[in-house]
Amino acid sequence: MTTGTPTISGTSGSATGEPGGAAPGLVASLRAALPGDRVVTDPDVLASYAHDEAEWAENVLPVAAVRPRTAEEVQAVVRECIEHRTPVVPRGAGTGLSGGANATAGCVVVSLEAMDAVLEVDELERFAVVQPGVVNDDLRAHVAGHGLWYPPDPASSPWSTIGGNVATNAGGVCCVKYGVTRDYVLGLQVVTGTGELVRLGRRTAKGVAGYDLTGLMVGSEGTLGIVTEVTVRLRPLRDPERTVAGYFDSVVSAGEAVTAVAAAGLTPSALELVDRHCLAAVDAWKNMGLSDDAEVVLLGRVDTPGAAGDAEALRMLAAFEGAGATWAAVSTDAEEADALFAARRLAYPALERLGPVLTEDVCVPKAAVPAMLARIERIGTVHDIVIANIAHAGDGNLHPLLITPPGDEAARDRAQLAFHEIISAALELGGTVTGEHGVGLLKRDGLVAEVSPAVLAMHQAVKAALDPHGILNPGKVLTAPRR
Amino acid sequence: MTTGTPTISGTSGSATGEPGGAAPGLVASLRAALPGDRVVTDPDVLASYAHDEAEWAENVLPVAAVRPRTAEEVQAVVRECIEHRTPVVPRGAGTGLSGGANATAGCVVVSLEAMDAVLEVDELERFAVVQPGVVNDDLRAHVAGHGLWYPPDPASSPWSTIGGNVATNAGGVCCVKYGVTRDYVLGLQVVTGTGELVRLGRRTAKGVAGYDLTGLMVGSEGTLGIVTEVTVRLRPLRDPERTVAGYFDSVVSAGEAVTAVAAAGLTPSALELVDRHCLAAVDAWKNMGLSDDAEVVLLGRVDTPGAAGDAEALRMLAAFEGAGATWAAVSTDAEEADALFAARRLAYPALERLGPVLTEDVCVPKAAVPAMLARIERIGTVHDIVIANIAHAGDGNLHPLLITPPGDEAARDRAQLAFHEIISAALELGGTVTGEHGVGLLKRDGLVAEVSPAVLAMHQAVKAALDPHGILNPGKVLTAPRR
């Protein structure tokens, strides 16, 4: 699922054994500080560490990649990078969509994938302690064995790691009812910008001792610290969900159904939108026969137990029908319902088969969902770009997917324009430039557009305070200050 | 309900019109910058702004108190304080229990009580925009008129303000299921340490544009900014709760019932503990006849709708009985249940009638509740101090109340020792020194004991970054650095 071609920075792999752009002596110091197999400089391997899945975000080959197995090894890397004034770029599975894990000139990439142990599950207190490389779905499966549930469920959950989820404050399908990654992070072990290994947060249900540095780290995309352990809050496993499916003849009328669900006072456990471009791409790949019946599908779920949940499902159905669904039903067939949600999950890889996909991630107020979907449609028409839509519609988090034919440079330029116009439209409608993917490289201008200069200055001040040497993923989230 | 006698700092109210300790020209500048009635220097009035309800926390008379009516007036005060290098101490209703709002030498107190408007309620997006001086219960009543609910419910809710709740990240009875203030703050308007008026956060359900400065402000006790507007997330009004009451013959067996409720996989909407000292004090005041039957009362609530909720209430009852309740029942009488919860709310003022009350606020893992309650009992015996207990027991947040006879200095010294031993015991059991009251003045040593020097240095770095002039409530949370 990787995309883009890394640009090789400088003269990679020179005869001295120091890749181009590396601080003198850095690689030798890393090798001396760590067990033999941890440090990688083979350009072919480095290429796999050069970028995440953000289409068209700039990237270069790192000068080295390190695959630590302990927090102390991560600390050793950071200390060497401080010593050599070298940028350090942490990464998990590389499924990010904003370029947050992309390698920058002269950097060392730290891949945390090998630190993948679930260290502890406490059933009574309902938390788990995990290393950052644990895959989201693996954590979910592990704690289910204890009768517990880790809610945050990004579409990348079969591959993405908890460390990456923490770095981006990942969302997902169930956020509309259960919140995002930050809501489930009780404590962290972090290597700081001064090379200290510290514990933040707590294991108790409540606590107000000091500033919320734990919450500050979550979503900071590796620019304020490198997470080496995560204590996640868990919930009891929940009852089975009911699924309400609705077909609509336009994205705008589907958007009106989303608003109607909110206006009915419902809190669905999922409310996803998938349009015909996505359905057709999934059909073309998996032959599921989804795209014949609907222009847009809305998939709602309700997990309130018992008769109260049944009543909520019927109220959601009424909201769909009132907004003009061409067909809607409470699914009585779990397999059929799961197939619809599987199509939603497959939409992104199915579209990627058709050409490079530039993924948007705006989030608007629920009332603005129909207007925003209409704006996206118009932007696609004006710039002659195919824009597919999947959305965590229930919380107004839209993922317009801009698709260009492979190798079509003119289409790519038009897509870039459309991308920026979508961001502007979201801000005009009271939204944010990124709902769950993060700022990374792609949304740095968007962040500047969204917040005031004084707030940007607060960001820079916090960054300088916690990363005084400027080595933690510099140039991500915030443009690196000139030196 | 105020306690303690403010110590007058320097030569208050001198003939020059400048109270002692004031920076030269400060009061005149404040008067010039603000409408006439905003600035107070009358010592009798200033005395009411000198401290919150933290027993024995140091305080002095401020040099002035300012009662602004707009965010711009707050900004004007902060700018004057920057200009005159004068500490500025924000306060709401002054119901804090850690001294966070206490006046310090030469400071200006900013009382935000007059900024008490609910500016907006959005039923569809489920948020309200309020000024910081809105009283918690008033907000709750206001949004109930829109079918919505603001969950955080500190015992001070009839008096305390949302701004104060935000400053301390206040908890309450329903936190055990619904979380704390931070979980309900979507956005803030803040006057920063550089005198800027900024907006942080968002109005959308999700958003990851930049660092979580909103969450960082919540619980920072006025040391990183002064909150001038709050956007709070709301929930739909919930169904009526069922109450499960249990009587126990010791705090330890009641603590075991708390652990049993968690072990049963239940998530109560309240789980409160009230001991006989509190019951007797309420009886002595209100003659409710509560203390005849029980040494300790445990009050559980369940708000899951329908038959599922009924089943949960019965499982809670079984947990109480299994832990050795001498009597337990699901209340079928709403009035009786409300009376029990009223007694819990009245416990603190009832005890204050008996003498100065030093309030503890430790939070321990749920499994450690019985052990912690036993430790508290022993500490009370060893130091010959009456220690009453009320507790948000379901999340391990205990409030041992140390009661000393009025004017008994020796008892007061013993209580101070007991206070510190309780903190140490909580840390030994994996807990935190403050669950919901904040660090203020009273828990600064506790914070130092709880976090590592490197984490304390991170706090200092963040403080210096966002309050570069050191004027925002200096000496609270963190000991002020020497100049």
PDB file of N, CA and C in Angstrom, chain A residues 124-126 169 182 198-199 204-213 223-224 259 262-263 265-267 363-367 392 395 397 434-436 438 447 454-455 459 461 465, chain B residues 124-126 169 182 198-199 204-212 223-224 259 262-263 265-267 363-367 392 395 397 432 434-436 438 447 454-455 459 461 465:
ATOM      1  N   LEU A 124      -9.412  -5.580  36.514  1.00  0.00           N
ATOM      2  CA  LEU A 124     -10.167  -4.813  37.506  1.00  0.00           C
ATOM      3  C   LEU A 124     -10.087  -3.308  37.225  1.00  0.00           C
ATOM      4  N   GLU A 125      -8.869  -2.817  36.971  1.00  0.00           N
ATOM      5  CA  GLU A 125      -8.722  -1.378  36.711  1.00  0.00           C
ATOM      6  C   GLU A 125      -9.052  -1.027  35.269  1.00  0.00           C
ATOM      7  N   ARG A 126      -9.154  -2.065  34.442  1.00  0.00           N
ATOM      8  CA  ARG A 126      -9.478  -1.880  33.019  1.00  0.00           C
ATOM      9  C   ARG A 126      -8.442  -1.038  32.285  1.00  0.00           C
ATOM     10  N   ASN A 169      -3.144  10.715  17.411  1.00  0.00           N
ATOM     11  CA  ASN A 169      -4.444  10.775  18.082  1.00  0.00           C
ATOM     12  C   ASN A 169      -5.511  10.198  17.161  1.00  0.00           C
ATOM     13  N   ARG A 182      -6.812   9.786  22.295  1.00  0.00           N
ATOM     14  CA  ARG A 182      -6.442  10.531  23.501  1.00  0.00           C
ATOM     15  C   ARG A 182      -7.345  10.179  24.685  1.00  0.00           C
ATOM     16  N   VAL A 198      11.051   9.104  30.657  1.00  0.00           N
ATOM     17  CA  VAL A 198      10.146   9.539  31.731  1.00  0.00           C
ATOM     18  C   VAL A 198       8.794   8.821  31.640  1.00  0.00           C
ATOM     19  N   ARG A 199       8.109   8.822  32.785  1.00  0.00           N
ATOM     20  CA  ARG A 199       6.732   8.336  32.832  1.00  0.00           C
ATOM     21  C   ARG A 199       5.800   9.523  33.041  1.00  0.00           C
ATOM     22  N   THR A 204      -4.427   5.444  37.830  1.00  0.00           N
ATOM     23  CA  THR A 204      -5.693   5.594  38.551  1.00  0.00           C
ATOM     24  C   THR A 204      -6.757   6.177  37.612  1.00  0.00           C
ATOM     25  N   ALA A 205      -8.029   6.019  38.037  1.00  0.00           N
ATOM     26  CA  ALA A 205      -9.131   6.497  37.202  1.00  0.00           C
ATOM     27  C   ALA A 205      -9.066   8.013  37.029  1.00  0.00           C
ATOM     28  N   LYS A 206      -8.673   8.718  38.070  1.00  0.00           N
ATOM     29  CA  LYS A 206      -8.599  10.172  38.030  1.00  0.00           C
ATOM     30  C   LYS A 206      -7.244  10.635  38.517  1.00  0.00           C
ATOM     31  N   GLY A 207      -6.926  11.891  38.231  1.00  0.00           N
ATOM     32  CA  GLY A 207      -5.673  12.447  38.716  1.00  0.00           C
ATOM     33  C   GLY A 207      -5.443  13.814  38.104  1.00  0.00           C
ATOM     34  N   VAL A 208      -5.072  14.797  38.944  1.00  0.00           N
ATOM     35  CA  VAL A 208      -4.844  16.160  38.455  1.00  0.00           C
ATOM     36  C   VAL A 208      -3.514  16.705  38.968  1.00  0.00           C
ATOM     37  N   ALA A 209      -2.565  15.803  39.205  1.00  0.00           N
ATOM     38  CA  ALA A 209      -1.260  16.251  39.692  1.00  0.00           C
ATOM     39  C   ALA A 209      -0.420  16.772  38.529  1.00  0.00           C
ATOM     40  N   GLY A 210      -0.417  18.075  38.360  1.00  0.00           N
ATOM     41  CA  GLY A 210       0.411  18.676  37.318  1.00  0.00           C
ATOM     42  C   GLY A 210      -0.312  18.816  35.991  1.00  0.00           C
ATOM     43  N   TYR A 211       0.440  19.310  35.008  1.00  0.00           N
ATOM     44  CA  TYR A 211      -0.123  19.568  33.678  1.00  0.00           C
ATOM     45  C   TYR A 211      -0.396  18.256  32.947  1.00  0.00           C
ATOM     46  N   ASP A 212      -1.322  18.319  32.003  1.00  0.00           N
ATOM     47  CA  ASP A 212      -1.669  17.118  31.236  1.00  0.00           C
ATOM     48  C   ASP A 212      -0.652  16.890  30.119  1.00  0.00           C
ATOM     49  N   LEU A 213       0.556  16.527  30.518  1.00  0.00           N
ATOM     50  CA  LEU A 213       1.610  16.287  29.529  1.00  0.00           C
ATOM     51  C   LEU A 213       1.314  15.029  28.718  1.00  0.00           C
ATOM     52  N   THR A 223       6.846  15.009  17.652  1.00  0.00           N
ATOM     53  CA  THR A 223       7.616  16.257  17.693  1.00  0.00           C
ATOM     54  C   THR A 223       7.934  16.727  19.108  1.00  0.00           C
ATOM     55  N   LEU A 224       7.336  16.048  20.121  1.00  0.00           N
ATOM     56  CA  LEU A 224       7.579  16.451  21.517  1.00  0.00           C
ATOM     57  C   LEU A 224       8.179  15.322  22.349  1.00  0.00           C
ATOM     58  N   THR A 259     -27.408  14.759   9.556  1.00  0.00           N
ATOM     59  CA  THR A 259     -27.890  15.858  10.396  1.00  0.00           C
ATOM     60  C   THR A 259     -29.171  15.450  11.133  1.00  0.00           C
ATOM     61  N   ALA A 262     -28.497  13.333  14.218  1.00  0.00           N
ATOM     62  CA  ALA A 262     -28.074  14.170  15.350  1.00  0.00           C
ATOM     63  C   ALA A 262     -29.258  14.936  15.922  1.00  0.00           C
ATOM     64  N   ALA A 263     -30.101  15.477  15.024  1.00  0.00           N
ATOM     65  CA  ALA A 263     -31.246  16.271  15.482  1.00  0.00           C
ATOM     66  C   ALA A 263     -32.238  15.413  16.270  1.00  0.00           C
ATOM     67  N   GLY A 265     -31.421  13.413  18.443  1.00  0.00           N
ATOM     68  CA  GLY A 265     -30.845  13.184  19.767  1.00  0.00           C
ATOM     69  C   GLY A 265     -30.178  11.830  19.904  1.00  0.00           C
ATOM     70  N   LEU A 266     -29.929  11.173  18.775  1.00  0.00           N
ATOM     71  CA  LEU A 266     -29.310   9.838  18.829  1.00  0.00           C
ATOM     72  C   LEU A 266     -27.790   9.945  18.934  1.00  0.00           C
ATOM     73  N   THR A 267     -27.168   8.976  19.563  1.00  0.00           N
ATOM     74  CA  THR A 267     -25.716   8.835  19.571  1.00  0.00           C
ATOM     75  C   THR A 267     -25.381   7.461  19.006  1.00  0.00           C
ATOM     76  N   CYS A 363     -12.955  17.996   9.033  1.00  0.00           N
ATOM     77  CA  CYS A 363     -14.057  17.704   9.951  1.00  0.00           C
ATOM     78  C   CYS A 363     -14.865  18.982  10.126  1.00  0.00           C
ATOM     79  N   VAL A 364     -16.165  18.878   9.930  1.00  0.00           N
ATOM     80  CA  VAL A 364     -17.044  20.064  10.022  1.00  0.00           C
ATOM     81  C   VAL A 364     -18.143  19.783  11.042  1.00  0.00           C
ATOM     82  N   PRO A 365     -18.810  20.835  11.517  1.00  0.00           N
ATOM     83  CA  PRO A 365     -19.970  20.605  12.397  1.00  0.00           C
ATOM     84  C   PRO A 365     -20.996  19.712  11.693  1.00  0.00           C
ATOM     85  N   LYS A 366     -21.723  18.931  12.480  1.00  0.00           N
ATOM     86  CA  LYS A 366     -22.672  17.980  11.893  1.00  0.00           C
ATOM     87  C   LYS A 366     -23.700  18.680  10.999  1.00  0.00           C
ATOM     88  N   ALA A 367     -24.113  19.866  11.402  1.00  0.00           N
ATOM     89  CA  ALA A 367     -25.106  20.607  10.614  1.00  0.00           C
ATOM     90  C   ALA A 367     -24.555  21.004   9.256  1.00  0.00           C
ATOM     91  N   HIS A 392     -16.542   9.360   8.225  1.00  0.00           N
ATOM     92  CA  HIS A 392     -17.106   9.134   9.550  1.00  0.00           C
ATOM     93  C   HIS A 392     -18.167  10.228   9.708  1.00  0.00           C
ATOM     94  N   ASP A 395     -19.636  12.140  12.952  1.00  0.00           N
ATOM     95  CA  ASP A 395     -18.972  13.249  13.630  1.00  0.00           C
ATOM     96  C   ASP A 395     -18.432  14.280  12.649  1.00  0.00           C
ATOM     97  N   ASN A 397     -16.612  14.057  10.080  1.00  0.00           N
ATOM     98  CA  ASN A 397     -15.233  13.843   9.611  1.00  0.00           C
ATOM     99  C   ASN A 397     -15.277  13.208   8.221  1.00  0.00           C
ATOM    100  N   THR A 434      -7.926  19.014   9.806  1.00  0.00           N
ATOM    101  CA  THR A 434      -7.646  17.594   9.992  1.00  0.00           C
ATOM    102  C   THR A 434      -8.420  17.043  11.181  1.00  0.00           C
ATOM    103  N   GLY A 435      -9.266  16.055  10.884  1.00  0.00           N
ATOM    104  CA  GLY A 435     -10.108  15.455  11.924  1.00  0.00           C
ATOM    105  C   GLY A 435      -9.408  14.359  12.682  1.00  0.00           C
ATOM    106  N   GLU A 436      -8.534  13.587  11.973  1.00  0.00           N
ATOM    107  CA  GLU A 436      -7.917  12.446  12.646  1.00  0.00           C
ATOM    108  C   GLU A 436      -6.599  12.000  12.042  1.00  0.00           C
ATOM    109  N   GLY A 438      -3.911  13.960  11.218  1.00  0.00           N
ATOM    110  CA  GLY A 438      -2.761  14.715  11.696  1.00  0.00           C
ATOM    111  C   GLY A 438      -2.274  15.723  10.669  1.00  0.00           C
ATOM    112  N   LEU A 447      -2.787  24.211   9.107  1.00  0.00           N
ATOM    113  CA  LEU A 447      -2.727  24.600  10.529  1.00  0.00           C
ATOM    114  C   LEU A 447      -2.540  26.115  10.654  1.00  0.00           C
ATOM    115  N   ALA A 454      -0.916  34.063  17.185  1.00  0.00           N
ATOM    116  CA  ALA A 454      -0.568  33.934  18.613  1.00  0.00           C
ATOM    117  C   ALA A 454      -0.626  32.474  19.059  1.00  0.00           C
ATOM    118  N   VAL A 455      -1.592  31.723  18.528  1.00  0.00           N
ATOM    119  CA  VAL A 455      -1.683  30.298  18.885  1.00  0.00           C
ATOM    120  C   VAL A 455      -0.543  29.517  18.252  1.00  0.00           C
ATOM    121  N   HIS A 459       2.350  27.179  20.034  1.00  0.00           N
ATOM    122  CA  HIS A 459       2.864  25.876  19.575  1.00  0.00           C
ATOM    123  C   HIS A 459       4.390  25.893  19.503  1.00  0.00           C
ATOM    124  N   ALA A 461       6.447  27.792  21.036  1.00  0.00           N
ATOM    125  CA  ALA A 461       7.042  27.917  22.376  1.00  0.00           C
ATOM    126  C   ALA A 461       7.054  26.562  23.087  1.00  0.00           C
ATOM    127  N   ALA A 465      10.275  24.391  24.137  1.00  0.00           N
ATOM    128  CA  ALA A 465      10.454  24.039  25.552  1.00  0.00           C
ATOM    129  C   ALA A 465      10.762  22.560  25.723  1.00  0.00           C
TER     130      ALA A 465
ATOM    131  N   LEU B 124     -27.950  20.681  18.249  1.00  0.00           N
ATOM    132  CA  LEU B 124     -27.559  19.675  17.264  1.00  0.00           C
ATOM    133  C   LEU B 124     -26.120  19.201  17.493  1.00  0.00           C
ATOM    134  N   GLU B 125     -25.216  20.162  17.677  1.00  0.00           N
ATOM    135  CA  GLU B 125     -23.810  19.787  17.886  1.00  0.00           C
ATOM    136  C   GLU B 125     -23.545  19.401  19.337  1.00  0.00           C
ATOM    137  N   ARG B 126     -24.513  19.689  20.199  1.00  0.00           N
ATOM    138  CA  ARG B 126     -24.398  19.379  21.619  1.00  0.00           C
ATOM    139  C   ARG B 126     -23.211  20.065  22.286  1.00  0.00           C
ATOM    140  N   ASN B 169      -9.717  21.161  36.584  1.00  0.00           N
ATOM    141  CA  ASN B 169     -10.169  19.901  35.966  1.00  0.00           C
ATOM    142  C   ASN B 169     -11.056  19.145  36.959  1.00  0.00           C
ATOM    143  N   ARG B 182     -12.118  17.954  31.883  1.00  0.00           N
ATOM    144  CA  ARG B 182     -11.330  17.986  30.646  1.00  0.00           C
ATOM    145  C   ARG B 182     -12.030  17.250  29.504  1.00  0.00           C
ATOM    146  N   VAL B 198      -6.634  34.595  22.832  1.00  0.00           N
ATOM    147  CA  VAL B 198      -6.604  33.566  21.782  1.00  0.00           C
ATOM    148  C   VAL B 198      -7.760  32.584  21.942  1.00  0.00           C
ATOM    149  N   ARG B 199      -8.056  31.898  20.836  1.00  0.00           N
ATOM    150  CA  ARG B 199      -9.006  30.786  20.862  1.00  0.00           C
ATOM    151  C   ARG B 199      -8.255  29.477  20.652  1.00  0.00           C
ATOM    152  N   THR B 204     -15.936  21.296  16.404  1.00  0.00           N
ATOM    153  CA  THR B 204     -16.279  20.040  15.728  1.00  0.00           C
ATOM    154  C   THR B 204     -16.082  18.862  16.687  1.00  0.00           C
ATOM    155  N   ALA B 205     -16.699  17.726  16.330  1.00  0.00           N
ATOM    156  CA  ALA B 205     -16.615  16.549  17.196  1.00  0.00           C
ATOM    157  C   ALA B 205     -15.180  16.058  17.325  1.00  0.00           C
ATOM    158  N   LYS B 206     -14.424  16.134  16.247  1.00  0.00           N
ATOM    159  CA  LYS B 206     -13.040  15.682  16.253  1.00  0.00           C
ATOM    160  C   LYS B 206     -12.139  16.774  15.702  1.00  0.00           C
ATOM    161  N   GLY B 207     -10.835  16.631  15.942  1.00  0.00           N
ATOM    162  CA  GLY B 207      -9.887  17.582  15.391  1.00  0.00           C
ATOM    163  C   GLY B 207      -8.501  17.321  15.941  1.00  0.00           C
ATOM    164  N   VAL B 208      -7.502  17.284  15.057  1.00  0.00           N
ATOM    165  CA  VAL B 208      -6.125  17.021  15.492  1.00  0.00           C
ATOM    166  C   VAL B 208      -5.157  18.043  14.905  1.00  0.00           C
ATOM    167  N   ALA B 209      -5.657  19.254  14.662  1.00  0.00           N
ATOM    168  CA  ALA B 209      -4.792  20.299  14.109  1.00  0.00           C
ATOM    169  C   ALA B 209      -3.954  20.911  15.223  1.00  0.00           C
ATOM    170  N   GLY B 210      -2.731  20.452  15.361  1.00  0.00           N
ATOM    171  CA  GLY B 210      -1.811  21.026  16.341  1.00  0.00           C
ATOM    172  C   GLY B 210      -1.903  20.349  17.700  1.00  0.00           C
ATOM    173  N   TYR B 211      -1.128  20.899  18.630  1.00  0.00           N
ATOM    174  CA  TYR B 211      -1.039  20.327  19.971  1.00  0.00           C
ATOM    175  C   TYR B 211      -2.328  20.558  20.756  1.00  0.00           C
ATOM    176  N   ASP B 212      -2.571  19.713  21.745  1.00  0.00           N
ATOM    177  CA  ASP B 212      -3.787  19.829  22.564  1.00  0.00           C
ATOM    178  C   ASP B 212      -3.584  20.892  23.640  1.00  0.00           C
ATOM    179  N   THR B 223      -2.130  28.908  35.828  1.00  0.00           N
ATOM    180  CA  THR B 223      -0.688  29.170  35.714  1.00  0.00           C
ATOM    181  C   THR B 223      -0.205  29.263  34.278  1.00  0.00           C
ATOM    182  N   LEU B 224      -1.079  28.911  33.318  1.00  0.00           N
ATOM    183  CA  LEU B 224      -0.679  28.956  31.898  1.00  0.00           C
ATOM    184  C   LEU B 224      -1.543  29.906  31.080  1.00  0.00           C
ATOM    185  N   THR B 259     -14.391  -2.662  45.356  1.00  0.00           N
ATOM    186  CA  THR B 259     -13.582  -3.531  44.508  1.00  0.00           C
ATOM    187  C   THR B 259     -14.459  -4.591  43.835  1.00  0.00           C
ATOM    188  N   ALA B 262     -16.308  -3.286  40.773  1.00  0.00           N
ATOM    189  CA  ALA B 262     -15.420  -3.223  39.607  1.00  0.00           C
ATOM    190  C   ALA B 262     -15.153  -4.626  39.068  1.00  0.00           C
ATOM    191  N   ALA B 263     -14.922  -5.569  39.976  1.00  0.00           N
ATOM    192  CA  ALA B 263     -14.618  -6.945  39.551  1.00  0.00           C
ATOM    193  C   ALA B 263     -15.810  -7.575  38.838  1.00  0.00           C
ATOM    194  N   GLY B 265     -17.451  -6.171  36.680  1.00  0.00           N
ATOM    195  CA  GLY B 265     -17.514  -5.589  35.338  1.00  0.00           C
ATOM    196  C   GLY B 265     -18.540  -4.474  35.215  1.00  0.00           C
ATOM    197  N   LEU B 266     -19.022  -3.981  36.343  1.00  0.00           N
ATOM    198  CA  LEU B 266     -20.041  -2.931  36.310  1.00  0.00           C
ATOM    199  C   LEU B 266     -19.401  -1.555  36.139  1.00  0.00           C
ATOM    200  N   THR B 267     -20.104  -0.639  35.502  1.00  0.00           N
ATOM    201  CA  THR B 267     -19.706   0.758  35.439  1.00  0.00           C
ATOM    202  C   THR B 267     -20.844   1.579  36.023  1.00  0.00           C
ATOM    203  N   CYS B 363      -6.129   9.626  45.177  1.00  0.00           N
ATOM    204  CA  CYS B 363      -6.846   8.680  44.315  1.00  0.00           C
ATOM    205  C   CYS B 363      -5.959   7.456  44.140  1.00  0.00           C
ATOM    206  N   VAL B 364      -6.519   6.286  44.387  1.00  0.00           N
ATOM    207  CA  VAL B 364      -5.738   5.043  44.303  1.00  0.00           C
ATOM    208  C   VAL B 364      -6.437   4.080  43.335  1.00  0.00           C
ATOM    209  N   PRO B 365      -5.704   3.067  42.874  1.00  0.00           N
ATOM    210  CA  PRO B 365      -6.369   2.042  42.054  1.00  0.00           C
ATOM    211  C   PRO B 365      -7.545   1.433  42.821  1.00  0.00           C
ATOM    212  N   LYS B 366      -8.567   1.018  42.075  1.00  0.00           N
ATOM    213  CA  LYS B 366      -9.772   0.501  42.717  1.00  0.00           C
ATOM    214  C   LYS B 366      -9.456  -0.683  43.639  1.00  0.00           C
ATOM    215  N   ALA B 367      -8.512  -1.515  43.213  1.00  0.00           N
ATOM    216  CA  ALA B 367      -8.161  -2.685  44.029  1.00  0.00           C
ATOM    217  C   ALA B 367      -7.536  -2.269  45.362  1.00  0.00           C
ATOM    218  N   HIS B 392     -15.438   9.462  46.361  1.00  0.00           N
ATOM    219  CA  HIS B 392     -15.917   8.977  45.067  1.00  0.00           C
ATOM    220  C   HIS B 392     -15.283   7.588  44.930  1.00  0.00           C
ATOM    221  N   ASP B 395     -14.164   5.423  41.688  1.00  0.00           N
ATOM    222  CA  ASP B 395     -12.918   5.616  40.956  1.00  0.00           C
ATOM    223  C   ASP B 395     -11.716   5.779  41.895  1.00  0.00           C
ATOM    224  N   ASN B 397     -11.168   7.624  44.387  1.00  0.00           N
ATOM    225  CA  ASN B 397     -10.850   8.987  44.808  1.00  0.00           C
ATOM    226  C   ASN B 397     -11.410   9.226  46.212  1.00  0.00           C
ATOM    227  N   THR B 432      -2.278   8.696  43.270  1.00  0.00           N
ATOM    228  CA  THR B 432      -1.848  10.064  43.003  1.00  0.00           C
ATOM    229  C   THR B 432      -2.200  10.945  44.195  1.00  0.00           C
ATOM    230  N   THR B 434      -3.415  13.923  44.162  1.00  0.00           N
ATOM    231  CA  THR B 434      -4.651  14.696  43.997  1.00  0.00           C
ATOM    232  C   THR B 434      -5.485  14.141  42.856  1.00  0.00           C
ATOM    233  N   GLY B 435      -6.686  13.718  43.217  1.00  0.00           N
ATOM    234  CA  GLY B 435      -7.582  13.126  42.236  1.00  0.00           C
ATOM    235  C   GLY B 435      -8.384  14.154  41.470  1.00  0.00           C
ATOM    236  N   GLU B 436      -8.771  15.253  42.169  1.00  0.00           N
ATOM    237  CA  GLU B 436      -9.636  16.218  41.497  1.00  0.00           C
ATOM    238  C   GLU B 436      -9.554  17.633  42.068  1.00  0.00           C
ATOM    239  N   GLY B 438      -6.729  19.449  42.719  1.00  0.00           N
ATOM    240  CA  GLY B 438      -5.623  20.222  42.173  1.00  0.00           C
ATOM    241  C   GLY B 438      -4.460  20.342  43.141  1.00  0.00           C
ATOM    242  N   LEU B 447       3.324  16.846  44.502  1.00  0.00           N
ATOM    243  CA  LEU B 447       3.649  16.723  43.073  1.00  0.00           C
ATOM    244  C   LEU B 447       5.114  16.340  42.900  1.00  0.00           C
ATOM    245  N   ALA B 454      12.846  14.803  36.082  1.00  0.00           N
ATOM    246  CA  ALA B 454      12.796  15.124  34.649  1.00  0.00           C
ATOM    247  C   ALA B 454      11.393  15.582  34.246  1.00  0.00           C
ATOM    248  N   VAL B 455      10.366  14.975  34.837  1.00  0.00           N
ATOM    249  CA  VAL B 455       8.987  15.384  34.519  1.00  0.00           C
ATOM    250  C   VAL B 455       8.692  16.752  35.127  1.00  0.00           C
ATOM    251  N   HIS B 459       7.499  20.256  33.295  1.00  0.00           N
ATOM    252  CA  HIS B 459       6.491  21.211  33.767  1.00  0.00           C
ATOM    253  C   HIS B 459       7.051  22.635  33.776  1.00  0.00           C
ATOM    254  N   ALA B 461       9.497  23.812  32.105  1.00  0.00           N
ATOM    255  CA  ALA B 461       9.774  24.289  30.735  1.00  0.00           C
ATOM    256  C   ALA B 461       8.490  24.767  30.060  1.00  0.00           C
ATOM    257  N   ALA B 465       7.580  28.540  28.948  1.00  0.00           N
ATOM    258  CA  ALA B 465       7.269  28.788  27.539  1.00  0.00           C
ATOM    259  C   ALA B 465       5.988  29.601  27.396  1.00  0.00           C
TER     260      ALA B 465
END
